[in-house]
Tab-separated table of C-alpha atoms in Angstrom:
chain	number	residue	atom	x	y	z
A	1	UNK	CA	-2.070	-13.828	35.842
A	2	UNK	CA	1.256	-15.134	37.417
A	3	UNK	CA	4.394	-14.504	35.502
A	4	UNK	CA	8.362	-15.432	36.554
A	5	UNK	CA	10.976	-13.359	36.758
A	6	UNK	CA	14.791	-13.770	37.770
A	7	UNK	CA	16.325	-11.942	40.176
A	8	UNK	CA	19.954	-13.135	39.872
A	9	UNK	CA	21.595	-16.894	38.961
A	10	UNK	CA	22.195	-17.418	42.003
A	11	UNK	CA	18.260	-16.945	43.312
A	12	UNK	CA	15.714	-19.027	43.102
A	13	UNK	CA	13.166	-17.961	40.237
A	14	UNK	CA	9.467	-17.547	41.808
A	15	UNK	CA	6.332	-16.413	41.195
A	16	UNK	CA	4.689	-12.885	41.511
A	17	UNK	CA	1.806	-10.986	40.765
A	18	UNK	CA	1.391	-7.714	38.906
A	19	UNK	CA	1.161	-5.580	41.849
A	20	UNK	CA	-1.471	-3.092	42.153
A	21	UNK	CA	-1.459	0.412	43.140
A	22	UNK	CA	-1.588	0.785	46.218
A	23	UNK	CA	-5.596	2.299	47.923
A	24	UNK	CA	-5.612	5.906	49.131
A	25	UNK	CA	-8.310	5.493	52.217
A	26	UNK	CA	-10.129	8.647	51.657
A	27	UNK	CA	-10.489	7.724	48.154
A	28	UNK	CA	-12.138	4.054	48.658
A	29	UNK	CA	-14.177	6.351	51.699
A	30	UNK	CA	-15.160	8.929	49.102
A	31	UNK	CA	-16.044	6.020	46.666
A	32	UNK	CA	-18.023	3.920	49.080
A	33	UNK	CA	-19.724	7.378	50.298
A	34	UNK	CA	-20.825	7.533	46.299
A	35	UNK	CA	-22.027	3.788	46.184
A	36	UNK	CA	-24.037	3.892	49.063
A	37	UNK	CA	-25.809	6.459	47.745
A	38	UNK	CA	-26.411	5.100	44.710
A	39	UNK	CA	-27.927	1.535	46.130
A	40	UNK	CA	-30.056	3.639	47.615
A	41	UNK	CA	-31.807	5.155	44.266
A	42	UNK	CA	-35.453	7.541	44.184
A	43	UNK	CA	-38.349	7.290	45.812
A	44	UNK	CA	-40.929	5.318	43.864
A	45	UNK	CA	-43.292	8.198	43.900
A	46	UNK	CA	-40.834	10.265	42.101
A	47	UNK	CA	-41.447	10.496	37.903
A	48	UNK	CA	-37.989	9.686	37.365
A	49	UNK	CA	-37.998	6.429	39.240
A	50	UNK	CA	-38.139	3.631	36.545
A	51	UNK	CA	-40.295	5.737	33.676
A	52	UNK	CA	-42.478	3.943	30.984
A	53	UNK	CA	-40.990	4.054	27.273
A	54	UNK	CA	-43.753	6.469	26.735
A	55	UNK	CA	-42.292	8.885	29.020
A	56	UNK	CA	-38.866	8.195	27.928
A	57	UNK	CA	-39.798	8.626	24.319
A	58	UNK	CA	-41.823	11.759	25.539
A	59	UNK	CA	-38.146	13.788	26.141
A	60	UNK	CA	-36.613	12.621	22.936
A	61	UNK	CA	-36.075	15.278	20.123
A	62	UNK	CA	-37.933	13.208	17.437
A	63	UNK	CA	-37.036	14.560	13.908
A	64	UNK	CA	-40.427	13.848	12.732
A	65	UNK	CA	-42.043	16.093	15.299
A	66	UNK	CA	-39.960	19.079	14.923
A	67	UNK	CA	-41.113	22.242	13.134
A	68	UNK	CA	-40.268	22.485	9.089
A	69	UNK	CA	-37.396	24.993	9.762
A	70	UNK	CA	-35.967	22.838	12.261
A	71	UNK	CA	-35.720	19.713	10.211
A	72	UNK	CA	-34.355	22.058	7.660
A	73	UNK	CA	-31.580	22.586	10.020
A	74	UNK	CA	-31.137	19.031	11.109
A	75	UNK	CA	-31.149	17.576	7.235
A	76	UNK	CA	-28.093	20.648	6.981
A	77	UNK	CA	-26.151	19.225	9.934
A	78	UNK	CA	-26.198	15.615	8.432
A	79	UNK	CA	-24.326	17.303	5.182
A	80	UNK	CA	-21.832	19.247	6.990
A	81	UNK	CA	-21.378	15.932	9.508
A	82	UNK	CA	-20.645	13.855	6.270
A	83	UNK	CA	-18.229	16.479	5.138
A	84	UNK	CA	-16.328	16.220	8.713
A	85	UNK	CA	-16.450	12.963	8.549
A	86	UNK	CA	-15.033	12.382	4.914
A	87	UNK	CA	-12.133	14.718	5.795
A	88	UNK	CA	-11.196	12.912	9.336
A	89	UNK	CA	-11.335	9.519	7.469
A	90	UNK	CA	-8.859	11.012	5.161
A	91	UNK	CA	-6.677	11.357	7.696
A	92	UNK	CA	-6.719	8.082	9.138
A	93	UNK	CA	-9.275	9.026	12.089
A	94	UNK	CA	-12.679	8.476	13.196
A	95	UNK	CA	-15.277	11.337	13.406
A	96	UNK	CA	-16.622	12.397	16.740
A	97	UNK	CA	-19.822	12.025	15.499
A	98	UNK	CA	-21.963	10.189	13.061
A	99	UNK	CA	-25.044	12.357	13.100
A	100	UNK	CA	-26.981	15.059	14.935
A	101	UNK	CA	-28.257	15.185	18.352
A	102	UNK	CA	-31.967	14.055	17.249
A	103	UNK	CA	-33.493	10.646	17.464
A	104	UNK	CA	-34.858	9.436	14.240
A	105	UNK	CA	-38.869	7.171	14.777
A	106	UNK	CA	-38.474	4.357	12.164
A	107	UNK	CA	-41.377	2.832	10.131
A	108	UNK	CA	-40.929	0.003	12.193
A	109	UNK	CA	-41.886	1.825	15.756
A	110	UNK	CA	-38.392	1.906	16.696
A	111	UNK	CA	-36.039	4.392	17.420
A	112	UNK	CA	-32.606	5.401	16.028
A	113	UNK	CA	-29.958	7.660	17.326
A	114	UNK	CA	-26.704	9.125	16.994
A	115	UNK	CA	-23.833	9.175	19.833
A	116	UNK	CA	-22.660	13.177	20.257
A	117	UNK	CA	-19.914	12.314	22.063
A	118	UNK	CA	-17.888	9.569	20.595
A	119	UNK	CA	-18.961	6.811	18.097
A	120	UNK	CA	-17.158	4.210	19.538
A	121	UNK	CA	-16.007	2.108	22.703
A	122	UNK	CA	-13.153	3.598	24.449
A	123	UNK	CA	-10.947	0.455	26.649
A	124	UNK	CA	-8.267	2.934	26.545
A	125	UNK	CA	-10.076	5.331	28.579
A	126	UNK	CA	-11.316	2.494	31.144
A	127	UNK	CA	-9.417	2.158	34.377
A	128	UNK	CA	-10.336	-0.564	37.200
A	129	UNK	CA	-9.844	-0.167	41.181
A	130	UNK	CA	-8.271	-3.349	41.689
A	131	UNK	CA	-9.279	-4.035	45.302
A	132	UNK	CA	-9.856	-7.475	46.490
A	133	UNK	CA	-8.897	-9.475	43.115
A	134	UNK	CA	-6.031	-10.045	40.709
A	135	UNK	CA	-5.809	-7.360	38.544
A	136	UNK	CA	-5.481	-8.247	34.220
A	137	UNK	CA	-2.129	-7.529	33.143
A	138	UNK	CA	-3.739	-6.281	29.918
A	139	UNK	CA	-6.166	-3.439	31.956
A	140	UNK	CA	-5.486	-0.113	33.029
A	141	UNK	CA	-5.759	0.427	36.606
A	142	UNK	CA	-6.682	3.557	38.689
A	143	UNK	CA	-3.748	4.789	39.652
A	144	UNK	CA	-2.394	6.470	43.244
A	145	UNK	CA	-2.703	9.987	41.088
A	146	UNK	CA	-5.802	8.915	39.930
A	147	UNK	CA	-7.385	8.707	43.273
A	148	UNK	CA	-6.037	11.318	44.757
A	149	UNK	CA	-7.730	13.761	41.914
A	150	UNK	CA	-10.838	12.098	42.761
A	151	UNK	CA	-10.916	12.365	46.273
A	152	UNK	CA	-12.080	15.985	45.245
A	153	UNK	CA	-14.515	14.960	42.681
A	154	UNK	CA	-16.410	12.079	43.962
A	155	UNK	CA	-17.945	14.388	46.757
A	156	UNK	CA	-19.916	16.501	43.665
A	157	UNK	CA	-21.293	13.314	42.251
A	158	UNK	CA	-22.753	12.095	45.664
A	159	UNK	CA	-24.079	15.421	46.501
A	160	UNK	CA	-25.697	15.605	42.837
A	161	UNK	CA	-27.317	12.280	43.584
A	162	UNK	CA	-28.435	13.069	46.437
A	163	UNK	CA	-30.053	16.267	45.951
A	164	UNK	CA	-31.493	14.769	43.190
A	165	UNK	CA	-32.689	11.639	44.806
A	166	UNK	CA	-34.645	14.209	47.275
A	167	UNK	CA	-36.224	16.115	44.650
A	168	UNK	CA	-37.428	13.292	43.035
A	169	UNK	CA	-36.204	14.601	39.447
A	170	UNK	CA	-32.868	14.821	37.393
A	171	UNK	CA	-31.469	11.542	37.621
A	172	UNK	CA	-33.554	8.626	35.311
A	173	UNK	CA	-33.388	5.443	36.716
A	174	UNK	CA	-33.824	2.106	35.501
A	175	UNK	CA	-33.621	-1.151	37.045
A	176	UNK	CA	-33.410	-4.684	34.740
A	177	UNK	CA	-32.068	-7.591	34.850
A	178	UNK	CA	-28.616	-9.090	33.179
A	179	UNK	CA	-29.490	-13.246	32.434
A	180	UNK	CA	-33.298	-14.584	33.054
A	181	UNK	CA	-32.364	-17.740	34.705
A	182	UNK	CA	-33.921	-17.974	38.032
A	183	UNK	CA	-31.242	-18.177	41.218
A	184	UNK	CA	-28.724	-17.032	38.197
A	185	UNK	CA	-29.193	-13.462	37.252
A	186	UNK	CA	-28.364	-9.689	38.316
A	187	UNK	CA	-30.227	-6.811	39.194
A	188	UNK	CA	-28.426	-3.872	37.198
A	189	UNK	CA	-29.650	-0.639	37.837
A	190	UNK	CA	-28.638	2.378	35.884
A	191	UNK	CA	-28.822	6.158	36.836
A	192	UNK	CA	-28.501	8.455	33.867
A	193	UNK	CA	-27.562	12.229	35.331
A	194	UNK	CA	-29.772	14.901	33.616
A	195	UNK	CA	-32.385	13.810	30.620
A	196	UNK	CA	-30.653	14.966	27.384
A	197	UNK	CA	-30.322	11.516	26.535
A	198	UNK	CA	-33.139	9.633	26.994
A	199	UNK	CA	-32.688	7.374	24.626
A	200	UNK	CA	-30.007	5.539	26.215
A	201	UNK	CA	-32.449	3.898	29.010
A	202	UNK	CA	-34.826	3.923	26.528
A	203	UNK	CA	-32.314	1.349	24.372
A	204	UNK	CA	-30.571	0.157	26.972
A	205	UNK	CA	-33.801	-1.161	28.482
A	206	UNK	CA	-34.358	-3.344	25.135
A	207	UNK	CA	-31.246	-5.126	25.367
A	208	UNK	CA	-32.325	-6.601	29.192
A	209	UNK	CA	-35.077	-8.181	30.707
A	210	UNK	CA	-37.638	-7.107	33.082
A	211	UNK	CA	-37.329	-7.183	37.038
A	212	UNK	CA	-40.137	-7.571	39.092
A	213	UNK	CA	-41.358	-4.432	40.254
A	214	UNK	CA	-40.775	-5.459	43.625
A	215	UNK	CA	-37.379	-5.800	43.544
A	216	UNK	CA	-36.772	-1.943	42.538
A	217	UNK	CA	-35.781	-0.308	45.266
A	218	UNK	CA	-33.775	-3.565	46.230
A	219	UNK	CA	-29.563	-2.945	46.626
A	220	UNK	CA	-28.496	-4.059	42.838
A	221	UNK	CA	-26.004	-6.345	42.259
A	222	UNK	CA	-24.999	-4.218	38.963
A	223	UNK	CA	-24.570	-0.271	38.892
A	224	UNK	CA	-23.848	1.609	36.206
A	225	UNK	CA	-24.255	5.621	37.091
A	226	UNK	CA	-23.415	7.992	34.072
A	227	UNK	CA	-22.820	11.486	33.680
A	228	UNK	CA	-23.208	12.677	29.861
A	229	UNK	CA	-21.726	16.277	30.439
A	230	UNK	CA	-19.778	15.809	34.106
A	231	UNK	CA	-17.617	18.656	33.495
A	232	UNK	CA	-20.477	21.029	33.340
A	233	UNK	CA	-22.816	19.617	35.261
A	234	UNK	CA	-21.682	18.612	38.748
A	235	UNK	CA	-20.535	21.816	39.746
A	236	UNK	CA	-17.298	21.633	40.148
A	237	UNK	CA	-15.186	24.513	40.364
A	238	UNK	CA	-12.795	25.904	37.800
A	239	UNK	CA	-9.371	24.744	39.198
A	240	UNK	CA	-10.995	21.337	39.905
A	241	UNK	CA	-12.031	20.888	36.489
A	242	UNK	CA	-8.780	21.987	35.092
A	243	UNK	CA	-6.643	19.655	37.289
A	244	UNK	CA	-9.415	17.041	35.733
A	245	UNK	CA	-8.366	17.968	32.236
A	246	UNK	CA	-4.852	18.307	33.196
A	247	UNK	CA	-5.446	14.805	33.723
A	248	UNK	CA	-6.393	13.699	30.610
A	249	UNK	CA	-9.400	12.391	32.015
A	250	UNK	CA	-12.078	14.178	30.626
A	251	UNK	CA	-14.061	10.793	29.581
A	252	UNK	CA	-13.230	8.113	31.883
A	253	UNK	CA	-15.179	5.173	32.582
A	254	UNK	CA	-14.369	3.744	35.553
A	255	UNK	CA	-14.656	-0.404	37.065
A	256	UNK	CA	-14.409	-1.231	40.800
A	257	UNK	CA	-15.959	-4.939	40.251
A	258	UNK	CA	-15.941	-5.880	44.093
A	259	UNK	CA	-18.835	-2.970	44.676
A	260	UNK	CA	-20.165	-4.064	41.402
A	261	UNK	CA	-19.946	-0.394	40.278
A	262	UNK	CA	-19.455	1.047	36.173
A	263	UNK	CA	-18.936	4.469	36.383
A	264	UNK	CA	-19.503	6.650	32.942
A	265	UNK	CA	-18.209	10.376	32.654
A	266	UNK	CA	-18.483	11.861	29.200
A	267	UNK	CA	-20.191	9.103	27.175
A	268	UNK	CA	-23.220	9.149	25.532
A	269	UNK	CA	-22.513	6.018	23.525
A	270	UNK	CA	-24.974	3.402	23.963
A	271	UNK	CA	-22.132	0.313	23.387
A	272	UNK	CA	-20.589	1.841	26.680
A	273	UNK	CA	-23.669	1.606	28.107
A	274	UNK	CA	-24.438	-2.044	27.306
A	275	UNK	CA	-20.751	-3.572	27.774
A	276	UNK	CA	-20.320	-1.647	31.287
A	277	UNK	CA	-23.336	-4.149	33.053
A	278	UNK	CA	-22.291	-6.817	31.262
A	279	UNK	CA	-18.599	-6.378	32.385
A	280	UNK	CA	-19.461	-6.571	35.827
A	281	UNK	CA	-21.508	-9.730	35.443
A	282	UNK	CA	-18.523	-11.167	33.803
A	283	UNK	CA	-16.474	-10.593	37.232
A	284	UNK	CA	-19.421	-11.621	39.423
A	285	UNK	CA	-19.668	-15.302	37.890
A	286	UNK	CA	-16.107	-16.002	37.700
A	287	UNK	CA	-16.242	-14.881	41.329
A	288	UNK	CA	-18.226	-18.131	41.534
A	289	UNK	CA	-16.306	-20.506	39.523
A	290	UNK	CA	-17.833	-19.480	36.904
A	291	UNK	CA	-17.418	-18.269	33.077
A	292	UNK	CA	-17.907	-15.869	31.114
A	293	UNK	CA	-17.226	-15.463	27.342
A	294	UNK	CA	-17.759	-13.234	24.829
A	295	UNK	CA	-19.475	-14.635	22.221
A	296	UNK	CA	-23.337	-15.012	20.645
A	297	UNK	CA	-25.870	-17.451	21.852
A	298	UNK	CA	-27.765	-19.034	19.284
A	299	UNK	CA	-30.536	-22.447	18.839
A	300	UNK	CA	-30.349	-24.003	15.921
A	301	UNK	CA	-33.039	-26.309	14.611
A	302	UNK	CA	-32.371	-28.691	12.290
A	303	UNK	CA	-32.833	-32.332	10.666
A	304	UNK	CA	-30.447	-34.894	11.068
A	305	UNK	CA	-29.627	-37.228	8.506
A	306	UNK	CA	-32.719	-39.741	9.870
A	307	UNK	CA	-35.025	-36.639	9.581
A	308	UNK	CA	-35.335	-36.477	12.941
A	309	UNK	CA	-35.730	-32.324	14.201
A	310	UNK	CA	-33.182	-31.475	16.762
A	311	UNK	CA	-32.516	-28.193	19.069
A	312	UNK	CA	-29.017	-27.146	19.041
A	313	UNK	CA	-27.339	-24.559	20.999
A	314	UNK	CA	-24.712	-22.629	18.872
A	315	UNK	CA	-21.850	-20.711	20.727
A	316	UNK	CA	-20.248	-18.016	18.546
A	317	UNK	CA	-17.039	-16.912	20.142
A	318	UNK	CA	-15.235	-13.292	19.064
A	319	UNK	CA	-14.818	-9.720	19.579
A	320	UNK	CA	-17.029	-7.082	19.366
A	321	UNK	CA	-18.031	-6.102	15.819
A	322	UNK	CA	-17.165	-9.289	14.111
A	323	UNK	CA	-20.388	-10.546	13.253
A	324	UNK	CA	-21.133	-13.059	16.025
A	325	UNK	CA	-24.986	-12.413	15.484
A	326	UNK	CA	-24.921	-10.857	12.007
A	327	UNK	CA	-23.575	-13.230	10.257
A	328	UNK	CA	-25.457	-16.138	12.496
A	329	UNK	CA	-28.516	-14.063	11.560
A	330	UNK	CA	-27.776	-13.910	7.783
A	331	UNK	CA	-27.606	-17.164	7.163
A	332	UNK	CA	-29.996	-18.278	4.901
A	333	UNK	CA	-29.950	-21.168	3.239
A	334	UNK	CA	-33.085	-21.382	1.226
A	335	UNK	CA	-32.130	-21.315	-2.473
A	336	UNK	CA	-28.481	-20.908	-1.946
A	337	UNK	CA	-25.619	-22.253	-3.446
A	338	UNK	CA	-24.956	-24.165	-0.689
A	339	UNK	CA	-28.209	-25.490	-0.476
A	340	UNK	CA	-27.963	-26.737	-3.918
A	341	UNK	CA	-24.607	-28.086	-3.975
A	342	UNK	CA	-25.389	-30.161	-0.971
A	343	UNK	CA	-29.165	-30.963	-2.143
A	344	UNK	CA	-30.931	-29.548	0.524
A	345	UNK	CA	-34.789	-28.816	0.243
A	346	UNK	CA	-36.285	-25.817	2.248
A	347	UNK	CA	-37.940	-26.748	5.417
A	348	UNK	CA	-39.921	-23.762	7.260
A	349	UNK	CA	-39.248	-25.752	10.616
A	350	UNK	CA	-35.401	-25.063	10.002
A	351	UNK	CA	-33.415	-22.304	10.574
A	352	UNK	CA	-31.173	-20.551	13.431
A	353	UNK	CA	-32.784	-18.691	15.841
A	354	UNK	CA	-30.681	-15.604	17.586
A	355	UNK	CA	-31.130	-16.088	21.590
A	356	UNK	CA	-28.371	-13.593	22.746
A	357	UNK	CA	-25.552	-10.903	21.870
A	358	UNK	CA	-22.549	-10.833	22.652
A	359	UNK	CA	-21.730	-11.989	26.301
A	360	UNK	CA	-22.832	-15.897	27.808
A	361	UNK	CA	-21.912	-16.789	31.281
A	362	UNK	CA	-20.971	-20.468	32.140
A	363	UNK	CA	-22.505	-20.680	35.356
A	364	UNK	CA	-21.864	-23.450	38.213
A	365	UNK	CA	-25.330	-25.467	38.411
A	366	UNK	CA	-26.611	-25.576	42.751
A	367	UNK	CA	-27.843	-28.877	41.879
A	368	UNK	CA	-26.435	-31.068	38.944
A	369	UNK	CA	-28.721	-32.385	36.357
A	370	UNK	CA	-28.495	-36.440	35.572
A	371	UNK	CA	-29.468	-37.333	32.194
A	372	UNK	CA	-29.667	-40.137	29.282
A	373	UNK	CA	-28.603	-39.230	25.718
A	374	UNK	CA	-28.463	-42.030	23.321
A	375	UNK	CA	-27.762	-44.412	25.735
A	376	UNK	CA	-25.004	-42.825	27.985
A	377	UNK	CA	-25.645	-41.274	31.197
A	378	UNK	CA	-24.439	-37.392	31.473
A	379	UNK	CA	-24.476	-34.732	34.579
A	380	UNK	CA	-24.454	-31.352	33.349
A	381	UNK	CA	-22.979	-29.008	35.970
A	382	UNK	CA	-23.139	-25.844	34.110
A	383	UNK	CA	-25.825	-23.950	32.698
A	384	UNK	CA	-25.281	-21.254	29.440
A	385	UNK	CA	-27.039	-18.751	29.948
A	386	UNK	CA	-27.344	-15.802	27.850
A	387	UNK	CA	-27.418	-12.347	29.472
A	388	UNK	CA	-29.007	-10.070	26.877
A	389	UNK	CA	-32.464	-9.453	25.443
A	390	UNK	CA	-31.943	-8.370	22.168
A	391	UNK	CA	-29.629	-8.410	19.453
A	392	UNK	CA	-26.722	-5.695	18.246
A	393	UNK	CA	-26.052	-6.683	14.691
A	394	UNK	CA	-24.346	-4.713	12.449
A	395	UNK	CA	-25.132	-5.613	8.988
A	396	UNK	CA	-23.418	-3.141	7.092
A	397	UNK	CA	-19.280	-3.042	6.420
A	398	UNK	CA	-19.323	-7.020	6.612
């Protein structure tokens, strides 16, 4: 974004940029040391390498399968959770947590989870590398500081990976795709450090659509690598990991767009997770004249006055957690007010169908398509396409 300042009366006022901070070399060396390895990913003999649900599900610490006494325990920690809860709401804050470290199997065969290590997105605790693009006024950048501390700890993360990547085990990776158009989608892979949290592939898979198998070990144009417990994990020695907390960067997540890179430390929240792809798919289309907005993607099918059925796409712009798809979703018209104010008779053919959550990309057409609606000639340039599998709705609070 440009912006004008002026210097004195007697100068001329002109244009600048927000300037960035400026690159320390060994930390874009020690970064694109970390990337490379990375692209690289497992083996695909190794049991980690882009695991079934099954085996994902197989890790999980399912309520339902633990011992009596256990679930005992776990029932206990939901009281004393609600009690923490109740008091930091009190107090004008949000809890750390919203239940226990277990996953929960629905009726419904799916699974449900709590977050142990924050319950909500954290943009104030995102910082972007701005290398090779103009940086948002409105984002925090990586500063000279910041780089300098990490110089010293991006060498821990690409030794982890690839010591890991050798043994075949303790990183679980996942490759999927971001959009399903053909010629206009990404190959996001994500490497989850350790397996305390399976469910986060395990969800984050149902939110994306499938690769072809023999694009796995392809370089991704999306990667997201998170490390849960970084602190601990990695390493790192003492005076390291003070300076880190010294910091105040003990959860960071980190952008550097240009290597198409999302870097987690300290999350376990799966709305991190999901947003940090997406993100980077928002910076690759605009890259190509394209756009991307945040809103839901939805077809809606209904009559027109001459009773003739009609597709409609429905774009549903806003931020997160305003009911984009929830409220699309909840719409229901059958024997409502509405429906009898206006006179409206239930048709099963009707109704508005959810297609995608939360982010659309505007994307620049290769070849135009020429058509005839009602009597007019039209080229449509751009296609919509939606870059999510699944649906995030939030129905209660609304």
């Amino acid at each position: 974004m440009a912006i004008r300042i002026e210097a004195s009366q007697d100068d001329l006022a002109r244009p600048f940029r927000l300037n960035a901070p400026d690159v320390v070399p060994e930390f874009r060396q020690a970064l694109d040391d970390m990337v490379a390895i990375a692209r690289k990913g497992h083996r695909r003999d190794s049991e980690f390498f882009n695991p079934d649900g099954d085996w994902l599900k197989s890790r999980m610490r399912i309520f339902q399968d633990l011992p009596e006494i256990e679930q005992r325990e776990v029932l206990k920690e939901v009281e004393d959770i609600g009690r923490e809860a109740k008091a930091a709401n009190s107090q004008g804050k949000a809890a750390m947590r919203a239940g226990p470290d277990v996953v929960f199997r629905l009726d419904n065969g799916g699974m449900a989870c709590y977050s142990q290590l924050g319950v909500a997105r954290r943009p104030d605790l995102t910082r972007y590398f701005i290398e090779d693009f103009a940086g948002n006024r409105d984002s925090l950048s990586f500063s000279v500081a910041d780089q300098r501390l990490f110089v010293d700890v991006l060498p821990y993360v690409t030794r982890y990976m690839e010591a890991a990547f050798a043994e075949g085990a303790r990183i679980i990776q996942s490759d999927r795709q971001v959009c399903d158009a053909p010629g206009r989608s990404f190959h996001a892979r994500q490497l989850l450090f350790g397996d305390r949290y399976p469910q986060l592939p395990y969800l984050w898979r149902q939110l994306t659509f499938e690769l072809p198998e023999s694009e796995f070990q392809e370089s991704p144009d999306i990667l997201e690598v998170s490390v849960p417990h970084w602190l601990e994990d990695l390493g790192m020695p003492d005076d390291l990991v003070a300076r880190v907390k010294d910091a105040g960067l003990n959860q960071l997540v980190f952008r550097s767009p240009t290597r198409g890179l999302s870097f987690h430390l300290g999350f376990d929240y799966l709305g991190e997770h999901k947003m940090g792809p997406l993100s980077i798919a928002m910076f690759l289309v605009k890259q190509k004249n394209g756009l991307a907005v945040q809103a839901a993607l939805s077809m809606a099918r209904a009559k027109t006055i001459h009773g003739e059925v009609k597709n409609t796409a429905v774009v549903t712009a806003g931020p997160s957690l305003h009911g984009k798809s929830t409220l699309t979703i909840m719409m229901e018209f059958e024997d409502s007010d509405l429906a009898r104010l206006l006179g409206l008779v239930h048709d099963p053919e009707e109704g508005v169908y959810p297609m995608n959550d939360d982010i659309i990309l505007l994307h620049p057409l290769d070849e135009p398509i020429d058509t005839v609606r009602d009597g007019n000639r039209l080229r449509i340039s751009y296609g919509i396409d939606g870059t999510e599998n699944n649906l995030y709705a939030v129905p209660y609070g609304l």
